[in-house]
CSV table of C-alpha atoms and ligand atoms in Angstrom, one decimal:
chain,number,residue,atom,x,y,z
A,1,UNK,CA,-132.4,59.2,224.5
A,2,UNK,CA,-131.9,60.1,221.0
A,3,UNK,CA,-130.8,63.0,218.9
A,4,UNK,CA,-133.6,65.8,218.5
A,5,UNK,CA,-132.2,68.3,216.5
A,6,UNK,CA,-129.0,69.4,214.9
A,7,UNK,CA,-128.5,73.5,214.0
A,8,UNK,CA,-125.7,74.8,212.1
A,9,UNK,CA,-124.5,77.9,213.4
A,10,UNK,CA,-122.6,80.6,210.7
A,11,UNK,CA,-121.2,83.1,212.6
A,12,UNK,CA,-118.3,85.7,212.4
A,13,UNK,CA,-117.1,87.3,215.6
A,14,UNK,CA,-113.9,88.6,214.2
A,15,UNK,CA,-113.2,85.3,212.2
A,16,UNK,CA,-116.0,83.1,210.4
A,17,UNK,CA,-117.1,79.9,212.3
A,18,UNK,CA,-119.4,76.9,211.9
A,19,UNK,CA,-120.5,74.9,214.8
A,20,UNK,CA,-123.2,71.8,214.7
A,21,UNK,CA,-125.6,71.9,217.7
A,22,UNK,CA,-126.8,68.9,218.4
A,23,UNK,CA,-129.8,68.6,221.2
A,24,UNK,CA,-130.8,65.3,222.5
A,25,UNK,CA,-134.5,64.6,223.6
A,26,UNK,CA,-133.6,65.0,227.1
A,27,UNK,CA,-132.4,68.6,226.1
A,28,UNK,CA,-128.5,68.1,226.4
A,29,UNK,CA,-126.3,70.3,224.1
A,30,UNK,CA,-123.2,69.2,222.0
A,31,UNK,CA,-120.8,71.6,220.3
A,32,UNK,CA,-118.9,70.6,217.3
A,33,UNK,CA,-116.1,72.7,215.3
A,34,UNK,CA,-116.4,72.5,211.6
A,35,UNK,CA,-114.7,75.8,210.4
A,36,UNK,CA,-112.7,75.6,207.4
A,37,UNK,CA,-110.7,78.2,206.5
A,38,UNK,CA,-112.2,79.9,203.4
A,39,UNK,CA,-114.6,77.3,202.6
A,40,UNK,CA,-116.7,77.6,205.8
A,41,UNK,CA,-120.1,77.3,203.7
A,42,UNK,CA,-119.5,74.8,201.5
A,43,UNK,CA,-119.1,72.3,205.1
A,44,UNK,CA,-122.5,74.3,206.6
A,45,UNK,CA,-124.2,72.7,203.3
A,46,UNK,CA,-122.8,69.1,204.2
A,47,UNK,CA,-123.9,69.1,207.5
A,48,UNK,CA,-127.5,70.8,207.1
A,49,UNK,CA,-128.4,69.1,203.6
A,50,UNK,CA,-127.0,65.6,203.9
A,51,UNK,CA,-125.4,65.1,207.1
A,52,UNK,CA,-128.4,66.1,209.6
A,53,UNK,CA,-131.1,64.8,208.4
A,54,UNK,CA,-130.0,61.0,208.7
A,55,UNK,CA,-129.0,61.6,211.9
A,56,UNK,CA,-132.6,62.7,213.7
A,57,UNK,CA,-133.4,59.8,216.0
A,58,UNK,CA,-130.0,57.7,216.1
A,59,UNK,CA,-128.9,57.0,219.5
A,60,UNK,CA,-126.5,59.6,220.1
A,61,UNK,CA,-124.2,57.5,222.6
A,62,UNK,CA,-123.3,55.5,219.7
A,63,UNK,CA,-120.4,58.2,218.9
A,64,UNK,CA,-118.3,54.7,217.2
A,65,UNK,CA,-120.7,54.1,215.1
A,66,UNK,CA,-122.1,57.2,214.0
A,67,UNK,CA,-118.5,58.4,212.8
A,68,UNK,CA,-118.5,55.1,211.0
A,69,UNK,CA,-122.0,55.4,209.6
A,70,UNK,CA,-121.1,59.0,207.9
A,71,UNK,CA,-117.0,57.9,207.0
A,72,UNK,CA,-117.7,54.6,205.1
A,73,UNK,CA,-121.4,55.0,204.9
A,74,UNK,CA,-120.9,58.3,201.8
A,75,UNK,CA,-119.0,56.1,200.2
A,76,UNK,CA,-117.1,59.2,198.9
A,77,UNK,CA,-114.5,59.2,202.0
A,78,UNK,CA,-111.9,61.9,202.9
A,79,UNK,CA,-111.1,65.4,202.0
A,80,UNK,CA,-111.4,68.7,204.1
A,81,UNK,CA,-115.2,69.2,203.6
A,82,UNK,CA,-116.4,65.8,205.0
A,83,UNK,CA,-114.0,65.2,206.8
A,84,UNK,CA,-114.4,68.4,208.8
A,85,UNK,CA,-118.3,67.7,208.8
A,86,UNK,CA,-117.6,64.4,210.4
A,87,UNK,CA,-115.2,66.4,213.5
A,88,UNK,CA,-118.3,68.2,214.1
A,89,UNK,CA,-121.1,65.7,214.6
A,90,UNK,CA,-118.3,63.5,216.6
A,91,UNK,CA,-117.3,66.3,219.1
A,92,UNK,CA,-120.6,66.9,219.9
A,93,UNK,CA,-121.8,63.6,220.3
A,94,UNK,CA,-118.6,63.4,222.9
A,95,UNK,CA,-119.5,66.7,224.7
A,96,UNK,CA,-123.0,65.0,224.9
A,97,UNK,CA,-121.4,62.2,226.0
A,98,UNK,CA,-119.2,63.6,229.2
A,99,UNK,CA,-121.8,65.9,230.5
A,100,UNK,CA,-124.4,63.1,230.6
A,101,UNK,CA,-121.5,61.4,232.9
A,102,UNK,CA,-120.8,65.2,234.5
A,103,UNK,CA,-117.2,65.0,233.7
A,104,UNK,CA,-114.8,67.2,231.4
A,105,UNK,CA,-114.6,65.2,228.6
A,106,UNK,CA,-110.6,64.1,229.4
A,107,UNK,CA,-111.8,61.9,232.0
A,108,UNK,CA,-114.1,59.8,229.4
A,109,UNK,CA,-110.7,59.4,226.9
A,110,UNK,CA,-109.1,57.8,230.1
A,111,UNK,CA,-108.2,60.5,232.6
A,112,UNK,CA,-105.5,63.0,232.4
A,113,UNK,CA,-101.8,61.6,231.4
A,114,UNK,CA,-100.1,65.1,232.8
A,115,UNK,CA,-101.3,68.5,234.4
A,116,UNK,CA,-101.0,70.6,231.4
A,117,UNK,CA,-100.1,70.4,228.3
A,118,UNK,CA,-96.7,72.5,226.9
A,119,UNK,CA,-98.0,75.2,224.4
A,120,UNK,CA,-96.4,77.1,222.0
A,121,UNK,CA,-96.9,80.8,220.9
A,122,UNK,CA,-96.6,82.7,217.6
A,123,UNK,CA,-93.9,85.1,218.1
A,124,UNK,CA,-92.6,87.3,215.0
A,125,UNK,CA,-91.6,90.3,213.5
A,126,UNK,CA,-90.8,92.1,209.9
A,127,UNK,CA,-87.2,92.6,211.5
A,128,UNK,CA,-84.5,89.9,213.6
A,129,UNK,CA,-84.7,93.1,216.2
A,130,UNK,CA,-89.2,93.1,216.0
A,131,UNK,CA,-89.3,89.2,216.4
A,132,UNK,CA,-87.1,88.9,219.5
A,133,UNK,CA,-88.7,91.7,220.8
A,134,UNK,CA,-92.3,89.6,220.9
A,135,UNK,CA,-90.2,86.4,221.8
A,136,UNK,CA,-89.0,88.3,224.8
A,137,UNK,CA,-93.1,89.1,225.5
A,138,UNK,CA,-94.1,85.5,225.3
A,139,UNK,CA,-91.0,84.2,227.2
A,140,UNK,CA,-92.0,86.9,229.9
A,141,UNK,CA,-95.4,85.9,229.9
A,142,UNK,CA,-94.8,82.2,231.0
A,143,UNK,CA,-93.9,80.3,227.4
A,144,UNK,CA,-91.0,78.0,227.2
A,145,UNK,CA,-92.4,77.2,223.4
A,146,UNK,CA,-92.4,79.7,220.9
A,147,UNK,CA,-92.9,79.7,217.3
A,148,UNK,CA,-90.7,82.0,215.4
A,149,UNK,CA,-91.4,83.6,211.8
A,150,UNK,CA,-89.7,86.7,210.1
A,151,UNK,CA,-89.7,88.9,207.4
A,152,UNK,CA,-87.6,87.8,204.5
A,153,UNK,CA,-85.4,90.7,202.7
A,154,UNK,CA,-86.4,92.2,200.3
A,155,UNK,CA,-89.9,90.3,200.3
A,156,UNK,CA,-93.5,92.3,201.5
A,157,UNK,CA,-96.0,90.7,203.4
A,158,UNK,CA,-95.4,87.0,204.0
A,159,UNK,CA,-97.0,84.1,205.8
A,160,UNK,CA,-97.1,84.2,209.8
A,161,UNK,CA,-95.3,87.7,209.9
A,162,UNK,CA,-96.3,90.8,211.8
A,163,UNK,CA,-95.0,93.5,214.1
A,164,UNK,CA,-96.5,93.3,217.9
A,165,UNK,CA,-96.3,95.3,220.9
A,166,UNK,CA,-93.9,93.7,223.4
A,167,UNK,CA,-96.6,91.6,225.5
A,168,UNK,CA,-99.5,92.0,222.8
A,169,UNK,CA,-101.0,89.1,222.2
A,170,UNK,CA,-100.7,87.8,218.7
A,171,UNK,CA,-104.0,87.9,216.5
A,172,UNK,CA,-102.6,87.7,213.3
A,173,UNK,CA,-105.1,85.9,211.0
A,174,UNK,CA,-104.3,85.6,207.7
A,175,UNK,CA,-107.5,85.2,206.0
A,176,UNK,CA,-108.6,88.5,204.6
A,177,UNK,CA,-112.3,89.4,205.0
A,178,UNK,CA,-113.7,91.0,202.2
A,179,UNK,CA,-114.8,94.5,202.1
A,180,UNK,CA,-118.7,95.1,201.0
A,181,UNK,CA,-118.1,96.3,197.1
A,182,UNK,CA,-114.6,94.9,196.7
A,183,UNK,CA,-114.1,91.7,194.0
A,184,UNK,CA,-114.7,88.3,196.0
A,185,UNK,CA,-111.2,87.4,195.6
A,186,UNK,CA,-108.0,86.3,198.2
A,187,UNK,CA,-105.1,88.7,198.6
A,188,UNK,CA,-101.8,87.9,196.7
A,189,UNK,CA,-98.7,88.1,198.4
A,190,UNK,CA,-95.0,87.3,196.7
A,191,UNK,CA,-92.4,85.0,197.5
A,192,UNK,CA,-89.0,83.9,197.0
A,193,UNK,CA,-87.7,80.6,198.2
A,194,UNK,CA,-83.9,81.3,197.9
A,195,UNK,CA,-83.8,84.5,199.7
A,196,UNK,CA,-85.9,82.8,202.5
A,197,UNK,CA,-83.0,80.1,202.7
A,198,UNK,CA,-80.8,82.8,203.3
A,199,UNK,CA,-82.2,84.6,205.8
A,200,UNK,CA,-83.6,82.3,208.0
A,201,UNK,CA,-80.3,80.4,209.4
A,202,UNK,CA,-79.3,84.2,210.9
A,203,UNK,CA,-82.9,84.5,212.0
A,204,UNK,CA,-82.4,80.9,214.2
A,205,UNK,CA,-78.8,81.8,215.0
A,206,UNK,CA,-80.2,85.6,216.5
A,207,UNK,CA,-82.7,84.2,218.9
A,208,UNK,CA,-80.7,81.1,220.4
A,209,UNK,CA,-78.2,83.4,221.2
A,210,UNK,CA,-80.3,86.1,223.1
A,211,UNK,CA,-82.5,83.2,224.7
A,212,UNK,CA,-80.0,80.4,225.7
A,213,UNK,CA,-80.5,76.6,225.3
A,214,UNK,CA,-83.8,76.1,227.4
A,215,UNK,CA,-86.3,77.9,224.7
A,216,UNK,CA,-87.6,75.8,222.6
A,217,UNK,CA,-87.9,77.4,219.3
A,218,UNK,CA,-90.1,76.2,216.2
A,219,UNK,CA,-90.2,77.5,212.5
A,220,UNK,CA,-93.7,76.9,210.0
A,221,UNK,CA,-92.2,76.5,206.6
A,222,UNK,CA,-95.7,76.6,205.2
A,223,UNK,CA,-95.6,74.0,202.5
A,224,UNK,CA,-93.0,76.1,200.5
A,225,UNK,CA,-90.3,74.3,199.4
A,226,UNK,CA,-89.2,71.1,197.3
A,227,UNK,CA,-87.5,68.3,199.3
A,228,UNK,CA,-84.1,69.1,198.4
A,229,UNK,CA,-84.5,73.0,199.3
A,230,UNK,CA,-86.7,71.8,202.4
A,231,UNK,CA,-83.4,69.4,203.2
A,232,UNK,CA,-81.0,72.3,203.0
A,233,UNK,CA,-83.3,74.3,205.4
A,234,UNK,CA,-83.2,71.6,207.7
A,235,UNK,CA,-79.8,70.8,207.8
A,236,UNK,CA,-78.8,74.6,207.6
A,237,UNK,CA,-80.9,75.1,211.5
A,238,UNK,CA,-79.7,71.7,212.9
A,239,UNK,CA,-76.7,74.2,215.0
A,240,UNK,CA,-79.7,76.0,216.7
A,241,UNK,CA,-81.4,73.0,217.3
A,242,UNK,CA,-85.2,73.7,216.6
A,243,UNK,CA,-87.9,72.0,218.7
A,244,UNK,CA,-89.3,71.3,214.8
A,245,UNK,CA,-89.4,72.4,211.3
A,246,UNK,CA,-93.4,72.0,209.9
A,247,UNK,CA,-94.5,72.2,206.7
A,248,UNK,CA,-91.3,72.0,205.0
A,249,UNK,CA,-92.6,70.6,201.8
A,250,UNK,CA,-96.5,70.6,200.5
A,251,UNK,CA,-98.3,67.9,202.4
A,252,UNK,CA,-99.7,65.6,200.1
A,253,UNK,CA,-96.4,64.1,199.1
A,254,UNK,CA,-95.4,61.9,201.8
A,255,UNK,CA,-92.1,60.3,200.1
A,256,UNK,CA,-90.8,63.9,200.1
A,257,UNK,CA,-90.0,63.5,203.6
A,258,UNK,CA,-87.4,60.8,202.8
A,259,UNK,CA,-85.2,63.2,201.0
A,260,UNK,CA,-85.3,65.5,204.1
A,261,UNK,CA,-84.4,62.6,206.8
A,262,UNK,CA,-81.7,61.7,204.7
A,263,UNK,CA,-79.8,65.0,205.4
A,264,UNK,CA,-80.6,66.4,208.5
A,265,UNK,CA,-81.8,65.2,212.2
A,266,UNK,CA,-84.1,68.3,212.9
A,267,UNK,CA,-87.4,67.1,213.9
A,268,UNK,CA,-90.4,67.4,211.4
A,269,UNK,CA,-94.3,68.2,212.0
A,270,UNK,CA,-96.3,68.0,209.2
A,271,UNK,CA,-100.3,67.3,208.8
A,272,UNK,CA,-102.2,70.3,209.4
A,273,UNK,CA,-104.1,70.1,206.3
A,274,UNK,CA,-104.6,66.5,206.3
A,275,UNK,CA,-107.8,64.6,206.9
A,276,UNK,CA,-107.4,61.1,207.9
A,277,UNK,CA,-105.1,58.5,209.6
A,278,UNK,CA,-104.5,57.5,205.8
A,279,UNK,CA,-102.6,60.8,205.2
A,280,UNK,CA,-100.0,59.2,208.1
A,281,UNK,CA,-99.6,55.8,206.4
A,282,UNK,CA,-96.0,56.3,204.9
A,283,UNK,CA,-94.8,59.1,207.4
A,284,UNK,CA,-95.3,57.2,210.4
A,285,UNK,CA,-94.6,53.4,209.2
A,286,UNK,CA,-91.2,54.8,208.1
A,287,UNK,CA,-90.7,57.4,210.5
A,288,UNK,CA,-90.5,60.5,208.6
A,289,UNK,CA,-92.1,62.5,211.1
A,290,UNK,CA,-91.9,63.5,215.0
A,291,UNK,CA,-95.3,64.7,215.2
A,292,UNK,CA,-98.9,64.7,214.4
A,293,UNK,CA,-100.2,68.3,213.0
A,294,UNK,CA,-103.6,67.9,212.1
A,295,UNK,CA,-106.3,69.2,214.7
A,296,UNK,CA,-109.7,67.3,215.6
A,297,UNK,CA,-111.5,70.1,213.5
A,298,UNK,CA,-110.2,69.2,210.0
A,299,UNK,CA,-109.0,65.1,210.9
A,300,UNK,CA,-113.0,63.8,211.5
A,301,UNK,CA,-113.4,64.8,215.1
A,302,UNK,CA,-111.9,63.3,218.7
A,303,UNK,CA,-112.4,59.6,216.9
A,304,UNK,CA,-110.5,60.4,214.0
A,305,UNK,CA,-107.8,62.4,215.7
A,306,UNK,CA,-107.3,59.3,218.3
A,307,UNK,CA,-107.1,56.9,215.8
A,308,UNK,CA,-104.0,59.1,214.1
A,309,UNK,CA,-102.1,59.2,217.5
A,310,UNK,CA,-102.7,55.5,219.0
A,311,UNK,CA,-100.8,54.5,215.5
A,312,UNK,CA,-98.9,57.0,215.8
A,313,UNK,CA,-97.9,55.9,219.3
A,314,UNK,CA,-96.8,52.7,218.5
A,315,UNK,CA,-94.0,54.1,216.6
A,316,UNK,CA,-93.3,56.9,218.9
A,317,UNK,CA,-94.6,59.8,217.4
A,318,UNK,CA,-95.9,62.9,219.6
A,319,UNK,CA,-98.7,64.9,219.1
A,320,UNK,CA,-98.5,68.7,218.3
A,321,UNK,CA,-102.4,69.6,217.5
A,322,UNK,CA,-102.9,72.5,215.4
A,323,UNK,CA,-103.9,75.3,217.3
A,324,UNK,CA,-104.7,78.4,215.0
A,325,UNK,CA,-107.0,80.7,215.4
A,326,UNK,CA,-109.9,78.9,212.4
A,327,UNK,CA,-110.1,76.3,214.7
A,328,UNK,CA,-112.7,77.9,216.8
A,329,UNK,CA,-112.6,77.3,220.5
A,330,UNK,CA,-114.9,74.5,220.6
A,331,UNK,CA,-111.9,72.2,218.4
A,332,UNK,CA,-109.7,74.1,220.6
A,333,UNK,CA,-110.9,71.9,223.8
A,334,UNK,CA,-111.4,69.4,221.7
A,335,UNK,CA,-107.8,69.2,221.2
A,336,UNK,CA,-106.9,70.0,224.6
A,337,UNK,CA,-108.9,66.7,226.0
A,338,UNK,CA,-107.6,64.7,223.7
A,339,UNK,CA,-103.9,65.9,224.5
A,340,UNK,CA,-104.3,65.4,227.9
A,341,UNK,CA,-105.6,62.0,227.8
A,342,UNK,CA,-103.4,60.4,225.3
A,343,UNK,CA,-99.6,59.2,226.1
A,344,UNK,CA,-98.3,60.7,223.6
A,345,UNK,CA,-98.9,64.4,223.7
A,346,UNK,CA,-95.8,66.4,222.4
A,347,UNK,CA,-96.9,70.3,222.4
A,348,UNK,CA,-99.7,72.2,221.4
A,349,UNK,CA,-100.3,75.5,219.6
A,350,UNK,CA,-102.0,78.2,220.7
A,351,UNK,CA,-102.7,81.5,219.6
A,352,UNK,CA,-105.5,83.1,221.7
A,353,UNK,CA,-108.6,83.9,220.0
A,354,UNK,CA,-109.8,87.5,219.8
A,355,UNK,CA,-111.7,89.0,222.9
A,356,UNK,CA,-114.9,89.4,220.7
A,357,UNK,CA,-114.9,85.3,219.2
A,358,UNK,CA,-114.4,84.7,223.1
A,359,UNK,CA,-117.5,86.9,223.8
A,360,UNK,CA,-119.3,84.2,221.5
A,361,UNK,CA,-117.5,80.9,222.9
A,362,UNK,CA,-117.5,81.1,226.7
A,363,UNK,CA,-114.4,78.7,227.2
A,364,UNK,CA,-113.1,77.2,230.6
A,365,UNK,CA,-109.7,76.3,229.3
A,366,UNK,CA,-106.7,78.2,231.4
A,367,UNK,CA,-102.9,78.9,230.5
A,368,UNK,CA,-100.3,79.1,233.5
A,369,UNK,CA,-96.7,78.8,234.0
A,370,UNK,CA,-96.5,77.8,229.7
A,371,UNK,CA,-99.3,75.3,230.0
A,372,UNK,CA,-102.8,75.0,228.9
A,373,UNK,CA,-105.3,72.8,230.7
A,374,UNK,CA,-109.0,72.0,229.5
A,375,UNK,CA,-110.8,72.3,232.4
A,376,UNK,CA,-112.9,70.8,235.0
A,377,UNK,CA,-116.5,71.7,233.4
A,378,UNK,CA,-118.6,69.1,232.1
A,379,UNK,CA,-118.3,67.6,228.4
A,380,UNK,CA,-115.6,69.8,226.3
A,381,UNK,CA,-115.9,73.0,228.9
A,382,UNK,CA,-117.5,75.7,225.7
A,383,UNK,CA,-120.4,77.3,226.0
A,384,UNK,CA,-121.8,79.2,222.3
A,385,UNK,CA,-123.6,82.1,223.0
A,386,UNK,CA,-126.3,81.7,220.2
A,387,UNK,CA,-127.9,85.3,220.3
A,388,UNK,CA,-124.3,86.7,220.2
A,389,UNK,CA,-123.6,84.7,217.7
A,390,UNK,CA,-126.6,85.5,215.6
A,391,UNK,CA,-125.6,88.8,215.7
A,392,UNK,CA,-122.2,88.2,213.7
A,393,UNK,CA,-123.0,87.5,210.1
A,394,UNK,CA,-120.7,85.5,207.6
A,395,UNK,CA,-118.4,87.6,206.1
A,396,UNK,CA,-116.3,86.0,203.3
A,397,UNK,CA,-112.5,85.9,203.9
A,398,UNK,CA,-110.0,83.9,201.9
A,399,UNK,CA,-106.4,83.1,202.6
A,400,UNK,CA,-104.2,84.6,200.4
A,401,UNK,CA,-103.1,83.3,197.4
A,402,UNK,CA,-99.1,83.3,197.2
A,403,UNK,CA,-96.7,84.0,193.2
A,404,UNK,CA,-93.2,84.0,192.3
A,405,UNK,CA,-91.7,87.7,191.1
A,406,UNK,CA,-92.8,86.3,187.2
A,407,UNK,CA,-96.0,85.1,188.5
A,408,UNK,CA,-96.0,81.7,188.8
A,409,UNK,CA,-98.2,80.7,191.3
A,410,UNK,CA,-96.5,78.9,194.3
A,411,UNK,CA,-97.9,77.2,197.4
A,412,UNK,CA,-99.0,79.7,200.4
B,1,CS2,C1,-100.7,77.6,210.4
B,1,CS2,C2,-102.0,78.2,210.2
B,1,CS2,O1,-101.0,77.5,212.7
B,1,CS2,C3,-100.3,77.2,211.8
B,1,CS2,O2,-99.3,76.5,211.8
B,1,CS2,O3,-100.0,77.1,209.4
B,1,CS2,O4,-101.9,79.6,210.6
B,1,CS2,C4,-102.6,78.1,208.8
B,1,CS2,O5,-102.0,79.1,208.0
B,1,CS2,C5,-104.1,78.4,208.9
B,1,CS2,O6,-104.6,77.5,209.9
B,1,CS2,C6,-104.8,78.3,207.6
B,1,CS2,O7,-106.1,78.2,207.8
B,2,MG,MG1,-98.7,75.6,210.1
């Protein structure tokens, strides 16, 4: 058996996604993720132009070597856009993989390690009395994990923060589609990192009170601060003892955690917007970190991800997969296999993609009593709907871009 064909599928049910389709000659169907937020095309090219066509006729149980062959074999290694290209031709290879065995694909990574896996949910609101109002929805609706993000004082429209319904689900998506005739440029939104430190102790201090010791409660920081105001933050929540703080400082500067350890004992995530195991090298050899961030969309696939959390393991360090809704449903099992199989699984985000992507993705993952589970169908459990999906065309969104009141501009 060998590959046949590999399509790259551009479509936009609600959200842009990219999924590789790889067909064997036997006629079995992979489905990869490789939707990046904003830069969706530029990864399409990647795959189509230089990725696919050296891959027609390779034995497609070799899933090692093939993430080896397109990793080391560029020679230009890392970064979002190969990286995310990779994740895609992997996953599919393993779907491949587990339903040529007729097996979800959990049971190929080495069985299931639990029966669910703890999720967290996006709960917040432009006021202390909005945001515990949706905590109280997701609390009611079986989370013990929930992610909390307000509205700052005096500042608009910031990251993560939106009014919901009691019991609505949360669909906030913060890349901004572009209207037909309007410039092809990302929304700006303001910020201010002192009034942020401020606010958010009360914010912590509000919902612990009305929800007891049992909730576990996360903050996103967003890659907003410097280490020493990312240190203050941490130290100022320790009372209310957060499940984590992520993002607190920009990503790419791992010594910054250092400053951050040295002051406080609330847990740290960082690593969604990392790539490779390389990204981890400092923050897990010196423990700087409690858990892994990244998602097998954007860190090279089920291979690449697994390599981040067996060295991870070795020092301890759980897992707590990025879950938003650009990682389309296909990473989404992806990450749930993987959590299930590994040892150490800490939490995983979810945020429920919108009825019409789910018209698209047919998934066979389930939520009950706070936990998510892949599965039982064979391979990763998705199913892509191509017609539907034809019928969605890409629609360019951006995330927004975020300034300081004089207009500097500051990480989003
Ligand atoms: C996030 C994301 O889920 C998270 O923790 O930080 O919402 C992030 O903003 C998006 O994935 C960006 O594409
Ligand atoms: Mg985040």
């Amino acid at each position: 058996m060998a590959i046949d064909r590999i399509d790259i599928d551009v479509t936009s049910p609600g959200r842009n996604f990219v999924t590789a389709v790889v067909t064997t000659s036997e006629g079995i169907t992979g489905l990869g993720d490789a939707t990046l937020n904003g830069r969706e095309l530029s990864v399409a090219s990647y795959l189509r132009d230089h990725v696919a066509p050296t891959l027609i006729g390779r034995d497609e149980s070799a899933i090692e070597q093939t993430w080896q062959y397109l990793y080391r074999g560029a020679y230009w290694r890392r970064g979002p856009v190969t990286m995310s290209a990779i994740a895609a031709i992997d996953m599919a290879l393993w779907d491949i993989a587990a339903k040529k065995a007729g097996v979800p694909l959990y049971k190929l990574l080495g069985g299931a390690c639990r029966t669910g896996l703890l999720s967290y949910a996006h709960a917040s609101g432009t006021t202390i009395d909005s945001l515990l109002a949706a905590v109280r929805g997701y609390v009611e609706n079986g989370f013990h994990a929930v992610r909390i993000q307000a509205g700052v004082p005096g500042l608009g429209q910031i990251y993560g923060v939106h009014d919901t319904a009691p019991g609505e689900t949360y669909e906030y998506e913060p890349a901004g589609r572009l209207t037909e005739g309007a410039p092809l440029r990302p929304a700006e939104e303001s910020w201010d990192t002192a009034a942020y430190l401020r606010h958010l102790p009360e914010v912590f201090a509000a919902v612990r009170e009305e929800f007891g010791g049992d909730l576990r409660i996360l903050h996103d920081g967003h890659h907003r601060m410097s280490p020493i105001e990312a240190a203050k933050l941490a130290r100022s929540i320790e009372p209310y003892d957060p499940f984590w703080l992520e993002d607190a400082t920009p990503g790419e500067d791992q010594t910054a955690l250092r400053l951050i350890r040295q002051h406080s004992v609330t847990p740290l995530a960082i690593g969604e917007v990392f790539n490779s195991v390389h990204d981890y090298q400092v923050l897990i050899t010196e423990r700087l970190i409690d858990y892994v961030r990244s998602s097998a969309t954007h860190a090279g696939g089920i291979t690449g991800l697994r390599q981040i959390m067996t060295f991870a393991g070795v020092y301890g360090i759980r897992s707590g997969f990025h879950g938003p809704t650009d990682v389309s449903p296909v990473g989404m099992a992806a990450n749930l296999h993987l959590g299930l199989a590994i040892h150490n699984f800490g939490i995983q985000e979810y945020m429920p993609h919108s009825d019409v992507t789910l018209e698209v993705f047919r998934t066979s993952y389930r939520f009950e009593d706070g936990l998510l589970h892949p599965g039982e169908a064979p391979g990763l459990g998705v199913e892509l709907d191509r017609e539907a999906a034809a019928a969605h065309e890409y629609v360019p969104a951006y995330l927004p871009v975020n300034r300081l009141a004089d207009g500097t501009v500051h990480d989003w």
